[in-house]
mmCIF file of C-alpha atoms in Angstrom:
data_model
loop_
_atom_site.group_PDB
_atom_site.id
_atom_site.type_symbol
_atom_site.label_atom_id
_atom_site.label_comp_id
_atom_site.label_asym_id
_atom_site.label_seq_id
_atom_site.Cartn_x
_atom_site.Cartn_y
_atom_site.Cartn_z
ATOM 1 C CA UNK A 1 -5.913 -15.989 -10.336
ATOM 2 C CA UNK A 2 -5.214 -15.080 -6.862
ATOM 3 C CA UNK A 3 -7.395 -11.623 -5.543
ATOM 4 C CA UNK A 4 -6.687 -9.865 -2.610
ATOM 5 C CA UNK A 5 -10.385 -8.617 -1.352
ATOM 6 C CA UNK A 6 -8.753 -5.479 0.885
ATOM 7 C CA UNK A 7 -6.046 -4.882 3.269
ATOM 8 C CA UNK A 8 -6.339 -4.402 6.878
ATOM 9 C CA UNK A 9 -4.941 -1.725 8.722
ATOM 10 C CA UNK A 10 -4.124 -2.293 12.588
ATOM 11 C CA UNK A 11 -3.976 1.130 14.528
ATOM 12 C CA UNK A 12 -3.153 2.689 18.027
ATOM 13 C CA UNK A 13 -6.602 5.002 17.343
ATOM 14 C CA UNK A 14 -9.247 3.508 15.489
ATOM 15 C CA UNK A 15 -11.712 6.451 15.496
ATOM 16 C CA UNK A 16 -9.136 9.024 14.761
ATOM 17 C CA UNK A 17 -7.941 6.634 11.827
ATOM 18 C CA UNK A 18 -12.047 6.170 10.489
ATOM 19 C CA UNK A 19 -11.837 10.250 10.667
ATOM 20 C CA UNK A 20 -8.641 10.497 8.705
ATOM 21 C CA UNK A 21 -8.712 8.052 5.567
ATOM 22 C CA UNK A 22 -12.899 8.681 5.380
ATOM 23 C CA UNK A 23 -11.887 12.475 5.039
ATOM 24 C CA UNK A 24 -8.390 11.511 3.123
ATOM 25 C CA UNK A 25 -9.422 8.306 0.715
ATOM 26 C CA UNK A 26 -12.986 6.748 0.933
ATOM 27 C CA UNK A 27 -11.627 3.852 -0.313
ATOM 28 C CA UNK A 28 -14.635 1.967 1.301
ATOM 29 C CA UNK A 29 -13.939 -1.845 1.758
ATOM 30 C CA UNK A 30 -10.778 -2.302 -0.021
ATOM 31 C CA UNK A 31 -9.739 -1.114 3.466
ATOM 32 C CA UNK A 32 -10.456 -1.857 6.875
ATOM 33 C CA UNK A 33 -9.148 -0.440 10.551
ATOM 34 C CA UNK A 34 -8.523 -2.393 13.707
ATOM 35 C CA UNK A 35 -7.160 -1.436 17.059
ATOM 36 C CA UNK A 36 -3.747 -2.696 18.017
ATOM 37 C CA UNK A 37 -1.095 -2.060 20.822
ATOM 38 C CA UNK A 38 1.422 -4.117 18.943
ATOM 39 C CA UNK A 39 4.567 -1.884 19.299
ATOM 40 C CA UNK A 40 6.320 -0.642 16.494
ATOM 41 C CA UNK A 41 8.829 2.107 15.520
ATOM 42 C CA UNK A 42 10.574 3.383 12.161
ATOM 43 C CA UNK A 43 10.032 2.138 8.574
ATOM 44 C CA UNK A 44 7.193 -0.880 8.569
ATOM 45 C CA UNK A 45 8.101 -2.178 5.758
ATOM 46 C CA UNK A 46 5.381 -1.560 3.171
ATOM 47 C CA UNK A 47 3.480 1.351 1.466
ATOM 48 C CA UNK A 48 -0.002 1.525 -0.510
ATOM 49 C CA UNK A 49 0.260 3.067 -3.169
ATOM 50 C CA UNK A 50 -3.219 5.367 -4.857
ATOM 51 C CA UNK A 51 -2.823 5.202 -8.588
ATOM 52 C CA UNK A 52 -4.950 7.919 -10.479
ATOM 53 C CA UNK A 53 -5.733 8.876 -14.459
ATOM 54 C CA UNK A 54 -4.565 12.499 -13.943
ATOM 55 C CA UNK A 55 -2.441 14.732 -12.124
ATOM 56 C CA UNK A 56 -5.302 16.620 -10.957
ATOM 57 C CA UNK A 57 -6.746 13.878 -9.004
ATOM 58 C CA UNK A 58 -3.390 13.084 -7.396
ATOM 59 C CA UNK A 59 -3.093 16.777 -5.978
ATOM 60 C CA UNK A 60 -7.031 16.202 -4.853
ATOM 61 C CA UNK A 61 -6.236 13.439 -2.724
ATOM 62 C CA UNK A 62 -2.599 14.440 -1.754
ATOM 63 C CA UNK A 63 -4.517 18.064 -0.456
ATOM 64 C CA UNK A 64 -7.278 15.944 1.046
ATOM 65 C CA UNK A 65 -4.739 13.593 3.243
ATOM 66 C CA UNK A 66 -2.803 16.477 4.043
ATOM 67 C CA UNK A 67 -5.682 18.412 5.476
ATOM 68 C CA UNK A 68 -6.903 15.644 7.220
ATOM 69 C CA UNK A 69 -4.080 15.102 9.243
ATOM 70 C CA UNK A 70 -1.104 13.535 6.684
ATOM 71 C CA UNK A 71 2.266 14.414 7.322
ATOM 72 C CA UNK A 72 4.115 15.126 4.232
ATOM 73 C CA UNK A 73 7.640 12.792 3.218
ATOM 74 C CA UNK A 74 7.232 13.653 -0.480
ATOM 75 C CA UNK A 75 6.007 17.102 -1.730
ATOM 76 C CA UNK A 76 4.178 16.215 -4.766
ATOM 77 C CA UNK A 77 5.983 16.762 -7.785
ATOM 78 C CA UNK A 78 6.587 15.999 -11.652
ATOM 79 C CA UNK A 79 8.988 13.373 -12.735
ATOM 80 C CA UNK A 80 10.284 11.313 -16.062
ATOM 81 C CA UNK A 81 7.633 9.017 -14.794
ATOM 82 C CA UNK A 82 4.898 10.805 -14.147
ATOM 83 C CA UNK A 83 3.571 12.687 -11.443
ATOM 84 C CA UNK A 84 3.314 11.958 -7.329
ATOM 85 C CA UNK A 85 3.951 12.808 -4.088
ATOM 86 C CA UNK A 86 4.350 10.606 -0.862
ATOM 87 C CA UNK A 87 2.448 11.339 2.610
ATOM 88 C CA UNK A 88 2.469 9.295 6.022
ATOM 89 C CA UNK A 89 -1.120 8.746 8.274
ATOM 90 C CA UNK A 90 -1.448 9.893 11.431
ATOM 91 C CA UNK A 91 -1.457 5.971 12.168
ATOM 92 C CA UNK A 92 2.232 5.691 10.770
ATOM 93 C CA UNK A 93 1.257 4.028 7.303
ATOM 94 C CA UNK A 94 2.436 5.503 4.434
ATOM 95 C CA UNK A 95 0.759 6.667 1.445
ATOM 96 C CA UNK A 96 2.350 7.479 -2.177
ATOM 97 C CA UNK A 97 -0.016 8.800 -4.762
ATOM 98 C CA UNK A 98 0.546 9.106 -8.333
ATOM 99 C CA UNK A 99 -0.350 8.751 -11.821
ATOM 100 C CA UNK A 100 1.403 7.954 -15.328
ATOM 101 C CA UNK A 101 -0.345 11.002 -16.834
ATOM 102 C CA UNK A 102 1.492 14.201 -17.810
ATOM 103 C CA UNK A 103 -1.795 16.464 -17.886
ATOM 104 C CA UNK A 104 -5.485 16.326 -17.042
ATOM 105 C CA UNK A 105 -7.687 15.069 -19.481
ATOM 106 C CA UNK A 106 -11.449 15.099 -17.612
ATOM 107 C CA UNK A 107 -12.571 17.354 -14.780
ATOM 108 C CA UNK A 108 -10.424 16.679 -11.344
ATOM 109 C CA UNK A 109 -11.989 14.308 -8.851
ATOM 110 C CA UNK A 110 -10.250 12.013 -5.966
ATOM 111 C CA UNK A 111 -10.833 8.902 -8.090
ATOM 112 C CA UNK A 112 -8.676 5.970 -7.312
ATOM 113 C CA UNK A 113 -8.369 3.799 -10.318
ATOM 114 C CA UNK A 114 -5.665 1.453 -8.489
ATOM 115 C CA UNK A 115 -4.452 0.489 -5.039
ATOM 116 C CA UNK A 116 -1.313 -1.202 -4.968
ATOM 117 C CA UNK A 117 0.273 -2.767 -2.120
ATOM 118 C CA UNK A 118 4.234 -3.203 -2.247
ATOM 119 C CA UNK A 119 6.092 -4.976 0.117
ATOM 120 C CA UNK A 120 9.573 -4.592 1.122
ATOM 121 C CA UNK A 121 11.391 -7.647 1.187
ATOM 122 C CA UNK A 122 14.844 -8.480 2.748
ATOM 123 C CA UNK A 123 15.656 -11.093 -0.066
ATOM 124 C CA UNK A 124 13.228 -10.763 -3.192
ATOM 125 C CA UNK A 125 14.334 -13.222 -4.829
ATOM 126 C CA UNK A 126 13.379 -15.729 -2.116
ATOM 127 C CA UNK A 127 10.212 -13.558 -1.263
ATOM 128 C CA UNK A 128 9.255 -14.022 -4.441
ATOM 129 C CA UNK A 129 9.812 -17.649 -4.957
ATOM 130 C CA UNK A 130 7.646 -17.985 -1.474
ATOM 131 C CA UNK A 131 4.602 -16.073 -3.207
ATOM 132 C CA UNK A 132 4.933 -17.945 -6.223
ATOM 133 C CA UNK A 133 4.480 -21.337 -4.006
ATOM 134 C CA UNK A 134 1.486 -19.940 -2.506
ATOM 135 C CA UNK A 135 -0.163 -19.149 -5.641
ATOM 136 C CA UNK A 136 1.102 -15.948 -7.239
ATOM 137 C CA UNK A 137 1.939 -15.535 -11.003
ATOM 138 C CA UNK A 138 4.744 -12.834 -11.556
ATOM 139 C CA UNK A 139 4.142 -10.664 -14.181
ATOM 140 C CA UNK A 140 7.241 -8.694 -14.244
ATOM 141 C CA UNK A 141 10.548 -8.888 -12.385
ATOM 142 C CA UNK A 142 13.529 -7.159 -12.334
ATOM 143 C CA UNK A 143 16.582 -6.683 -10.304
ATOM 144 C CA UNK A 144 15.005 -5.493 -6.920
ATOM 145 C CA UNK A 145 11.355 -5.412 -7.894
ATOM 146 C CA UNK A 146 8.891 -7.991 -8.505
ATOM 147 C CA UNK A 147 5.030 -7.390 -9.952
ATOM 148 C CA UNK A 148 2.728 -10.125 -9.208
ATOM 149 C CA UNK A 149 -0.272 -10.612 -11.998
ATOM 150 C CA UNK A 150 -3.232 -10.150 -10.180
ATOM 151 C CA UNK A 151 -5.828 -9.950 -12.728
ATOM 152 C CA UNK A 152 -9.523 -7.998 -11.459
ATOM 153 C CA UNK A 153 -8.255 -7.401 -7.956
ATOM 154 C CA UNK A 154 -9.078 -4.740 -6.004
ATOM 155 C CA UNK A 155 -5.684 -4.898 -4.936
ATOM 156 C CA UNK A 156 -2.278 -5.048 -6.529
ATOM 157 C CA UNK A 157 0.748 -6.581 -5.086
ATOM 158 C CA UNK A 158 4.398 -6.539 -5.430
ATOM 159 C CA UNK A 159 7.636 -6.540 -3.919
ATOM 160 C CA UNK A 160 10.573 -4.018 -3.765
ATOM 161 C CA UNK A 161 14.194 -4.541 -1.521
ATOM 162 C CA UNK A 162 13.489 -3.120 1.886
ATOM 163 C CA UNK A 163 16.074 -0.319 1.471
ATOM 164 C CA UNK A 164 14.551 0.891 -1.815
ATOM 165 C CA UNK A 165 11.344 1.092 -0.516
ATOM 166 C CA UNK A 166 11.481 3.182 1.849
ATOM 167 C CA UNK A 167 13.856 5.632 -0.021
ATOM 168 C CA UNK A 168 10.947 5.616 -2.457
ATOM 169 C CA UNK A 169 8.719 6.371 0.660
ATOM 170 C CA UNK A 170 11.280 8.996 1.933
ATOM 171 C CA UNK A 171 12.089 7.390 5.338
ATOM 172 C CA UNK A 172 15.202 5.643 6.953
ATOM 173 C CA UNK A 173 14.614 1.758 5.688
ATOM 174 C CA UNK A 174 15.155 0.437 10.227
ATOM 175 C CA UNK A 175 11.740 -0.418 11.822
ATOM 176 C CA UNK A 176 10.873 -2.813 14.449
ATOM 177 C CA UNK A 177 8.044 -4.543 15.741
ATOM 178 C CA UNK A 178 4.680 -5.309 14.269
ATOM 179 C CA UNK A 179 3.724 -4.496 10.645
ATOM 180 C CA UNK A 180 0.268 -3.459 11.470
ATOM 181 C CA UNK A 181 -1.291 -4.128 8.220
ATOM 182 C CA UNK A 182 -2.592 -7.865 7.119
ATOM 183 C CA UNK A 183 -3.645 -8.736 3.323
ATOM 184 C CA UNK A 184 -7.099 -10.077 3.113
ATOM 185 C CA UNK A 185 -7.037 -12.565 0.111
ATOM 186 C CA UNK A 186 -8.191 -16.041 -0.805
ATOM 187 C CA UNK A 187 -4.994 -17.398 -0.219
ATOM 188 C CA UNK A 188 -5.562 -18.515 2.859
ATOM 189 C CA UNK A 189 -3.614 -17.493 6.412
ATOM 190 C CA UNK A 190 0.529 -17.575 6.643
ATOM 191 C CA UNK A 191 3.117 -15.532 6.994
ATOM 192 C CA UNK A 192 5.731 -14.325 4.730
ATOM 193 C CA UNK A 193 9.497 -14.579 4.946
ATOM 194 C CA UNK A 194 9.501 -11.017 6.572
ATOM 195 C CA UNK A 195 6.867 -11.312 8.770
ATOM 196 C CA UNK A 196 3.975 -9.951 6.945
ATOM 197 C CA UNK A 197 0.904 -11.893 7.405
ATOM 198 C CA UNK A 198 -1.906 -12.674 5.312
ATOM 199 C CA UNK A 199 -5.458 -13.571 6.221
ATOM 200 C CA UNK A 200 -8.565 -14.959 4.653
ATOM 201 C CA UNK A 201 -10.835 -12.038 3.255
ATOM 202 C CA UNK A 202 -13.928 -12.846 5.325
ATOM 203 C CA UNK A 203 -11.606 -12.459 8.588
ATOM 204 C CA UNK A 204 -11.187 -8.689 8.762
ATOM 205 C CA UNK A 205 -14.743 -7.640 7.504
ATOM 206 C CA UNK A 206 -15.059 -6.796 11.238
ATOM 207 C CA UNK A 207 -13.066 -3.492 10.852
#
């Protein structure tokens, strides 16, 4: 089954971006930082999403973010679903945590039990058939959002319709320019239908 080993991050300030998601996440080396000066403006196309057991852990790290620099797009807040709340880095990538869980059940930490990458795709359905060429098993799909099974990976992965996404996120769905984020994986190097690009896991160890 296909694993994606960690995601790469490309940013404008590397050691202000080290400060923020050390203080914000320590999610260790399921994420890694490189400089860029790709340009790029408005929605990018993707958020990570932080899945927790509790809703005590999600206001932990949705405090934590915020304090270390986070703007907020979604005040955290109960739903039919569950409970989350959405934040954007000060390198532009957005961040929604959130758990499943109605209450606490075990003393509050900043645990991450889950990282989940979802994509935004302009056509899913042909997004989807590309992944599934290069390897992917979906687990579920329907209507504008696809699930991909990805078994013990440190990282999830699915796919939403661009416009959705980002009104999930809270922001306008336009962007342009670079993504500035690659998918470290054993799935070798391409690039998706909308321009997201995926590299081999050993690559990006350098960040």
């Amino acid at each position: 089954m296909a694993n994606i080993d960690s995601v790469t991050l490309e940013v404008a300030g590397l050691s202000t971006a080290r400060t923020f998601y050390d203080a914000a996440f320590d999610l260790g080396d399921r994420l890694h930082l490189r400089a860029t000066d790709a340009p790029t403006s408005g929605f990018r196309g993707f958020h990570l999403s932080l899945i927790s057991s509790q809703p005590g852990d999600v206001n932990a790290l949705f405090d934590a973010a915020v304090a270390a620099g986070a703007t907020v797009l979604k005040p955290v807040s109960k739903s039919m679903w569950g409970h989350g709340g959405v934040v954007r880095a000060p390198d532009g990538a957005i961040w929604k945590l959130a758990t499943s869980a109605k209450k606490d059940s075990a003393p509050v930490s900043r645990k991450v039990d889950e990282i989940v990458l979802l994509i935004g795709a302009d056509d899913v359905s042909a997004s989807k058939k590309f992944y599934v060429a290069h390897g992917l098993t979906v687990g579920k799909s329907f209507g504008s959002y696809v699930d991909f099974k990805m078994g013990s990976s440190p990282i999830g992965f699915g796919l939403y319709k661009r416009a959705a996404l980002a009104k999930d996120g809270g922001v306008p769905p336009e962007g342009t320019g670079s993504h500035r984020i690659a998918v470290n994986s054993d799935l070798g190097e391409f690039t998706d239908p909308d321009g997201f690009a995926w590299e081999p896991a050993l690559v990006s160890r350098q960040g």
